Amino acid sequence: MKNLEKYLVVAPEVQQAVAQGKPVVALESTIISHGMPYPKNVETALNVEKIIRENGAVPATIAIIGGKLTVGITPEQIDYLGKKGLAVTKVSRRDIPVVCAQGMDGATTVATTMILAEMAGVKIFATGGIGGVHRGAETTMDISADLEELSNTSVLVVCAGAKSILDLGLTLEYLETKGVPVIGYQTAELPAFYTRESGFKVDYRMDTPGEIAGAFRTKLELGLKGSMLVTNPIPEQYSMDRAYIDKAIADAIRHAGELGIKGKETTPYLLDEIQKITSGTSLEANIQLVYNNARLGAAIATELFK
Ligand code: PSU
Ligand code: MN
């Protein structure tokens, strides 16, 4: 019954690189449509692709275009998704069949980007932040589908740790239960996206891209399905004051509660609200940490295919 060719479109450059065992780095599109405002989102997405190339790998930005699961969208398609913003459907695992069958456009979350990357044979994926266990999840049950995907899909994810819109402690517990190792790149502490510190420990500190690639290669060779989550701290010069950003996040979460925001709208609302409260300074930090993750993702991909 499996009939991927009907739905999957892989850019020739990406297809060729995968076939020849060259490094490829997957990139998500929800960060473009729902994670940042236009035109910074488009500018950032194009720069990220450039950084991946400068570091010796092929970028593959992933989205659903007219119902086609597309691995390696064009700059024009990046611009289109960025302009359309929140009007694009945010596609997590559950949304894929409907969006695909109905020929719609969709922006892929971390979960969906992992699924499509794996379909295309891409092993490494760089982004900003992942979804996780939300604060208050003990009553709301709001746990991102990204965590299930990290457990099931064999694509390594590079992020800047988790935003404290999430409950970092519960997110780590969930990842442990689901068998996902959390690696700190040159740090033993879990970074908290805007800041380099969180007070939580990662499972393993690794100091070189080669060490990370080695552990992931072993995971693949053993046939142990699932991801490794590489957490890369924001560069010092772009990191934010912890008390300041924590207050902005707490305010954003309160506003979301007052407005009764739920389900898939929660994360995009919080991201936007934090950017408004901090009058754009958090956006600049966000952009820089994504660039930093793109560099590390390309370096790990290069080591993996050495
Ligand atoms: N966190 C960020 N920026 C983002 C997202 C999360 O700092 O852009 C996006 C990613 O696409 C992630 C998704 O996969 O939000 C998670 O949404 P949810 O919590 O609804 O699963
Ligand atoms: Mn959710």
Short mmCIF file of C-alpha atoms and ligand atoms in Angstrom, two decimals:
data_model
loop_
_atom_site.label_atom_id
_atom_site.label_comp_id
_atom_site.label_asym_id
_atom_site.label_seq_id
_atom_site.Cartn_x
_atom_site.Cartn_y
_atom_site.Cartn_z
CA MET A 1 0.00 0.00 0.00
CA LYS A 2 2.97 2.32 0.57
CA ASN A 3 3.24 4.74 -2.35
CA LEU A 4 5.55 7.56 -1.37
CA GLU A 5 6.37 8.70 -4.92
CA LYS A 6 2.83 9.99 -5.28
CA TYR A 7 3.39 12.53 -2.54
CA LEU A 8 7.10 13.12 -2.02
CA VAL A 9 9.08 15.66 -4.06
CA VAL A 10 12.81 15.91 -3.39
CA ALA A 11 14.81 18.72 -5.00
CA PRO A 12 17.35 17.27 -7.49
CA GLU A 13 20.29 18.76 -5.60
CA VAL A 14 19.13 17.15 -2.37
CA GLN A 15 18.36 13.84 -4.03
CA GLN A 16 21.80 13.75 -5.61
CA ALA A 17 23.60 14.64 -2.38
CA VAL A 18 21.73 11.91 -0.48
CA ALA A 19 22.48 9.35 -3.20
CA GLN A 20 26.17 10.26 -3.19
CA GLY A 21 26.47 10.22 0.61
CA LYS A 22 27.12 13.95 0.84
CA PRO A 23 26.09 16.00 3.88
CA VAL A 24 22.56 17.44 3.82
CA VAL A 25 20.87 19.47 6.56
CA ALA A 26 17.08 19.62 6.83
CA LEU A 27 15.36 22.86 7.90
CA GLU A 28 11.78 23.39 9.05
CA SER A 29 9.19 25.84 7.75
CA THR A 30 6.93 26.49 10.76
CA ILE A 31 9.74 28.63 12.14
CA ILE A 32 9.33 30.72 8.95
CA SER A 33 5.53 31.04 8.90
CA HIS A 34 4.72 30.88 12.62
CA GLY A 35 8.00 31.55 14.43
CA MET A 36 9.08 34.97 13.16
CA PRO A 37 7.47 38.02 11.53
CA TYR A 38 7.83 38.91 7.84
CA PRO A 39 10.25 39.89 6.33
CA LYS A 40 12.81 38.84 8.98
CA ASN A 41 11.58 35.26 8.70
CA VAL A 42 12.36 35.03 5.00
CA GLU A 43 15.67 36.83 5.36
CA THR A 44 16.64 34.43 8.18
CA ALA A 45 15.58 31.29 6.28
CA LEU A 46 17.61 32.32 3.23
CA ASN A 47 20.64 33.17 5.37
CA VAL A 48 20.40 29.81 7.12
CA GLU A 49 20.58 28.04 3.76
CA LYS A 50 23.60 30.14 2.86
CA ILE A 51 25.34 29.28 6.14
CA ILE A 52 24.73 25.57 5.58
CA ARG A 53 26.34 25.84 2.14
CA GLU A 54 29.30 27.85 3.44
CA ASN A 55 29.87 25.04 5.90
CA GLY A 56 29.99 22.37 3.24
CA ALA A 57 26.50 20.87 3.31
CA VAL A 58 23.37 21.05 1.15
CA PRO A 59 20.34 22.76 2.77
CA ALA A 60 16.90 21.19 2.43
CA THR A 61 14.14 23.45 3.69
CA ILE A 62 11.03 21.32 4.05
CA ALA A 63 7.34 22.22 3.59
CA ILE A 64 4.15 20.96 2.00
CA ILE A 65 3.43 22.74 -1.27
CA GLY A 66 0.11 22.07 -2.99
CA GLY A 67 -0.18 18.76 -1.17
CA LYS A 68 3.34 17.63 -2.10
CA LEU A 69 5.72 16.75 0.70
CA THR A 70 8.61 18.86 -0.54
CA VAL A 71 12.17 18.36 0.65
CA GLY A 72 14.19 21.29 -0.65
CA ILE A 73 11.79 24.15 -1.41
CA THR A 74 12.89 27.10 -3.56
CA PRO A 75 13.69 30.64 -2.33
CA GLU A 76 10.41 31.74 -3.96
CA GLN A 77 8.51 29.16 -1.94
CA ILE A 78 10.29 30.32 1.23
CA ASP A 79 9.18 33.87 0.45
CA TYR A 80 5.62 32.70 -0.20
CA LEU A 81 5.37 30.84 3.12
CA GLY A 82 6.97 33.74 4.97
CA LYS A 83 4.54 36.28 3.52
CA LYS A 84 1.52 34.09 4.17
CA GLY A 85 2.63 33.63 7.78
CA LEU A 86 -0.05 32.40 10.17
CA ALA A 87 -2.43 31.83 7.24
CA VAL A 88 -0.36 28.77 6.27
CA THR A 89 -1.52 25.59 7.98
CA LYS A 90 0.87 24.48 10.71
CA VAL A 91 1.41 20.79 10.05
CA SER A 92 2.34 18.37 12.77
CA ARG A 93 2.20 14.56 12.31
CA ARG A 94 -1.60 14.34 12.64
CA ASP A 95 -2.17 16.97 9.94
CA ILE A 96 -0.03 15.43 7.16
CA PRO A 97 -2.60 13.13 5.48
CA VAL A 98 -5.37 15.72 5.29
CA VAL A 99 -3.18 18.58 4.05
CA CYS A 100 -1.58 16.24 1.55
CA ALA A 101 -4.81 14.65 0.29
CA GLN A 102 -6.49 18.04 -0.11
CA GLY A 103 -3.59 19.57 -2.02
CA MET A 104 -3.02 22.28 0.57
CA ASP A 105 0.13 24.15 1.56
CA GLY A 106 1.60 23.45 4.97
CA ALA A 107 4.42 24.62 7.19
CA THR A 108 6.17 21.70 8.82
CA THR A 109 6.88 21.59 12.56
CA VAL A 110 9.90 19.83 14.00
CA ALA A 111 7.91 16.56 14.10
CA THR A 112 6.79 16.76 10.47
CA THR A 113 10.15 18.01 9.21
CA MET A 114 11.75 14.94 10.82
CA ILE A 115 9.25 12.63 9.13
CA LEU A 116 9.78 14.12 5.67
CA ALA A 117 13.56 14.30 6.13
CA GLU A 118 13.60 10.60 6.94
CA MET A 119 11.46 9.82 3.87
CA ALA A 120 14.06 11.61 1.74
CA GLY A 121 17.06 10.00 3.46
CA VAL A 122 18.23 13.17 5.23
CA LYS A 123 19.76 12.45 8.66
CA ILE A 124 20.55 15.83 10.22
CA PHE A 125 18.14 18.68 10.97
CA ALA A 126 18.92 22.10 12.42
CA THR A 127 16.36 24.48 13.92
CA GLY A 128 15.83 26.99 16.74
CA GLY A 129 13.58 25.49 19.38
CA ILE A 130 11.60 22.28 19.71
CA GLY A 131 8.17 21.79 21.19
CA GLY A 132 8.01 20.05 24.58
CA VAL A 133 6.01 19.62 27.74
CA HIS A 134 4.26 22.93 28.38
CA ARG A 135 4.12 24.52 31.80
CA GLY A 136 0.88 23.41 33.41
CA ALA A 137 0.79 20.22 31.32
CA GLU A 138 -0.28 18.30 34.41
CA THR A 139 -3.74 19.82 33.84
CA THR A 140 -3.73 20.84 30.14
CA MET A 141 -1.99 17.69 28.78
CA ASP A 142 -0.24 20.03 26.33
CA ILE A 143 2.78 18.01 25.24
CA SER A 144 4.19 18.65 21.78
CA ALA A 145 4.08 15.90 19.19
CA ASP A 146 7.74 16.81 18.58
CA LEU A 147 8.68 14.68 21.59
CA GLU A 148 7.01 11.53 20.23
CA GLU A 149 8.76 12.10 16.93
CA LEU A 150 12.15 12.43 18.59
CA SER A 151 11.46 9.02 20.05
CA ASN A 152 10.42 7.39 16.78
CA THR A 153 12.20 9.00 13.87
CA SER A 154 15.92 8.60 13.21
CA VAL A 155 16.89 12.15 12.35
CA LEU A 156 19.30 14.01 14.62
CA VAL A 157 17.98 17.42 15.72
CA VAL A 158 20.16 20.41 16.59
CA CYS A 159 18.38 23.09 18.65
CA ALA A 160 19.26 25.77 21.20
CA GLY A 161 17.66 23.90 24.08
CA ALA A 162 14.09 24.61 25.05
CA LYS A 163 12.35 27.90 25.71
CA SER A 164 11.02 28.34 29.17
CA ILE A 165 7.50 28.59 27.71
CA LEU A 166 8.01 24.87 28.35
CA ASP A 167 8.56 23.04 31.60
CA LEU A 168 12.21 22.14 31.05
CA GLY A 169 12.34 19.58 33.86
CA LEU A 170 9.26 17.71 32.62
CA THR A 171 10.51 17.90 29.03
CA LEU A 172 13.77 16.21 30.07
CA GLU A 173 11.84 13.54 32.01
CA TYR A 174 9.68 12.85 28.96
CA LEU A 175 12.72 12.55 26.69
CA GLU A 176 14.32 10.14 29.13
CA THR A 177 11.20 7.96 29.19
CA LYS A 178 11.09 8.00 25.39
CA GLY A 179 14.73 7.02 25.00
CA VAL A 180 16.02 10.25 23.51
CA PRO A 181 19.56 11.20 24.58
CA VAL A 182 20.06 14.92 25.19
CA ILE A 183 23.53 16.11 24.26
CA GLY A 184 25.04 19.44 25.30
CA TYR A 185 27.45 20.87 22.75
CA GLN A 186 30.46 22.08 24.74
CA THR A 187 28.28 22.34 27.83
CA ALA A 188 26.97 20.09 30.59
CA GLU A 189 24.00 22.38 31.19
CA LEU A 190 20.81 22.40 29.14
CA PRO A 191 20.65 25.75 27.36
CA ALA A 192 17.32 27.59 27.58
CA PHE A 193 17.17 29.07 24.08
CA TYR A 194 17.65 32.78 24.89
CA THR A 195 20.13 32.01 27.65
CA ARG A 196 23.06 29.63 27.91
CA GLU A 197 21.98 28.31 31.28
CA SER A 198 18.83 26.76 32.74
CA GLY A 199 19.88 25.01 35.93
CA PHE A 200 19.22 21.59 34.31
CA LYS A 201 21.85 19.09 33.23
CA VAL A 202 22.03 17.40 29.84
CA ASP A 203 22.66 13.63 29.62
CA TYR A 204 26.02 13.94 27.86
CA ARG A 205 28.40 16.74 27.14
CA MET A 206 30.19 16.45 23.78
CA ASP A 207 32.84 18.87 22.63
CA THR A 208 33.23 18.19 18.90
CA PRO A 209 30.91 17.63 15.92
CA GLY A 210 32.83 14.40 15.28
CA GLU A 211 31.96 13.03 18.72
CA ILE A 212 28.27 13.78 18.13
CA ALA A 213 28.32 12.24 14.64
CA GLY A 214 30.04 9.17 16.07
CA ALA A 215 27.35 8.59 18.67
CA PHE A 216 24.57 9.07 16.13
CA ARG A 217 26.26 6.76 13.62
CA THR A 218 26.37 4.12 16.33
CA LYS A 219 22.70 4.62 17.06
CA LEU A 220 21.88 4.14 13.36
CA GLU A 221 24.15 1.10 13.02
CA LEU A 222 22.51 -0.50 16.03
CA GLY A 223 19.08 0.05 14.50
CA LEU A 224 17.92 1.94 17.57
CA LYS A 225 15.21 4.14 16.13
CA GLY A 226 14.75 7.71 17.22
CA SER A 227 16.66 10.94 17.42
CA MET A 228 19.45 12.41 19.44
CA LEU A 229 18.73 15.93 20.62
CA VAL A 230 21.77 18.17 20.36
CA THR A 231 21.42 21.36 22.39
CA ASN A 232 23.69 24.19 21.32
CA PRO A 233 23.90 27.25 23.58
CA ILE A 234 23.28 30.67 22.06
CA PRO A 235 26.58 32.53 21.51
CA GLU A 236 27.48 34.57 24.58
CA GLN A 237 27.30 37.94 22.81
CA TYR A 238 23.67 37.37 21.77
CA SER A 239 22.38 35.75 24.97
CA MET A 240 19.73 37.61 26.94
CA ASP A 241 19.38 38.58 30.58
CA ARG A 242 17.68 35.65 32.28
CA ALA A 243 15.45 37.62 34.66
CA TYR A 244 14.29 39.89 31.83
CA ILE A 245 13.37 37.12 29.40
CA ASP A 246 11.83 34.94 32.13
CA LYS A 247 9.50 37.80 33.05
CA ALA A 248 8.53 38.34 29.41
CA ILE A 249 7.77 34.62 29.06
CA ALA A 250 5.73 34.56 32.27
CA ASP A 251 3.71 37.56 31.03
CA ALA A 252 3.13 35.91 27.65
CA ILE A 253 1.92 32.70 29.31
CA ARG A 254 -0.46 34.71 31.50
CA HIS A 255 -1.86 36.56 28.47
CA ALA A 256 -2.39 33.24 26.67
CA GLY A 257 -4.32 31.94 29.68
CA GLU A 258 -6.49 35.06 29.84
CA LEU A 259 -7.31 34.75 26.14
CA GLY A 260 -8.04 31.03 26.44
CA ILE A 261 -5.50 30.11 23.75
CA LYS A 262 -5.27 26.34 23.28
CA GLY A 263 -3.90 23.52 21.15
CA LYS A 264 -1.75 24.25 18.12
CA GLU A 265 -2.19 28.02 18.54
CA THR A 266 -0.41 28.08 21.89
CA THR A 267 3.21 27.95 20.75
CA PRO A 268 2.86 30.48 17.87
CA TYR A 269 0.94 32.85 20.16
CA LEU A 270 3.62 32.69 22.85
CA LEU A 271 6.46 33.18 20.36
CA ASP A 272 4.76 36.26 18.90
CA GLU A 273 3.80 37.69 22.29
CA ILE A 274 7.36 37.32 23.62
CA GLN A 275 8.68 39.14 20.56
CA LYS A 276 6.19 41.97 21.17
CA ILE A 277 6.90 42.24 24.90
CA THR A 278 10.66 42.40 24.31
CA SER A 279 10.14 44.80 21.38
CA GLY A 280 12.12 42.64 19.00
CA THR A 281 15.28 42.05 21.06
CA SER A 282 14.33 38.39 21.56
CA LEU A 283 13.85 38.08 17.80
CA GLU A 284 17.45 39.10 17.18
CA ALA A 285 18.64 36.50 19.71
CA ASN A 286 16.39 33.92 18.06
CA ILE A 287 17.86 34.63 14.63
CA GLN A 288 21.45 34.40 15.86
CA LEU A 289 20.93 31.09 17.65
CA VAL A 290 19.40 29.61 14.50
CA TYR A 291 22.51 30.63 12.53
CA ASN A 292 24.66 29.07 15.22
CA ASN A 293 22.68 25.82 14.99
CA ALA A 294 22.96 25.80 11.20
CA ARG A 295 26.75 25.93 11.50
CA LEU A 296 26.80 23.06 13.98
CA GLY A 297 24.29 21.01 11.97
CA ALA A 298 26.44 21.34 8.85
CA ALA A 299 29.55 20.35 10.82
CA ILE A 300 27.85 17.24 12.26
CA ALA A 301 26.50 16.25 8.82
CA THR A 302 29.98 16.65 7.35
CA GLU A 303 31.46 14.38 10.04
CA LEU A 304 28.67 11.82 9.66
CA PHE A 305 29.43 11.38 5.95
CA LYS A 306 33.22 11.43 6.19
N1 PSU B 1 9.77 26.84 19.38
C1 PSU B 1 10.46 27.89 18.90
N2 PSU B 1 10.26 28.31 17.62
C2 PSU B 1 9.40 27.65 16.78
C3 PSU B 1 8.69 26.51 17.29
C4 PSU B 1 8.91 26.15 18.57
O1 PSU B 1 11.23 28.48 19.62
O2 PSU B 1 9.25 28.05 15.62
C5 PSU B 1 7.77 25.76 16.37
C6 PSU B 1 8.49 24.52 15.80
O3 PSU B 1 8.03 24.33 14.48
C7 PSU B 1 7.97 23.41 16.69
C8 PSU B 1 6.56 23.86 16.93
O4 PSU B 1 8.03 22.13 16.09
O5 PSU B 1 6.65 25.26 17.11
C9 PSU B 1 5.97 23.18 18.15
O6 PSU B 1 4.61 23.45 18.20
P1 PSU B 1 3.70 22.67 19.26
O7 PSU B 1 4.17 23.15 20.61
O8 PSU B 1 2.31 23.12 18.94
O9 PSU B 1 3.93 21.23 19.02
MN MN B 2 0.71 21.68 21.98
#
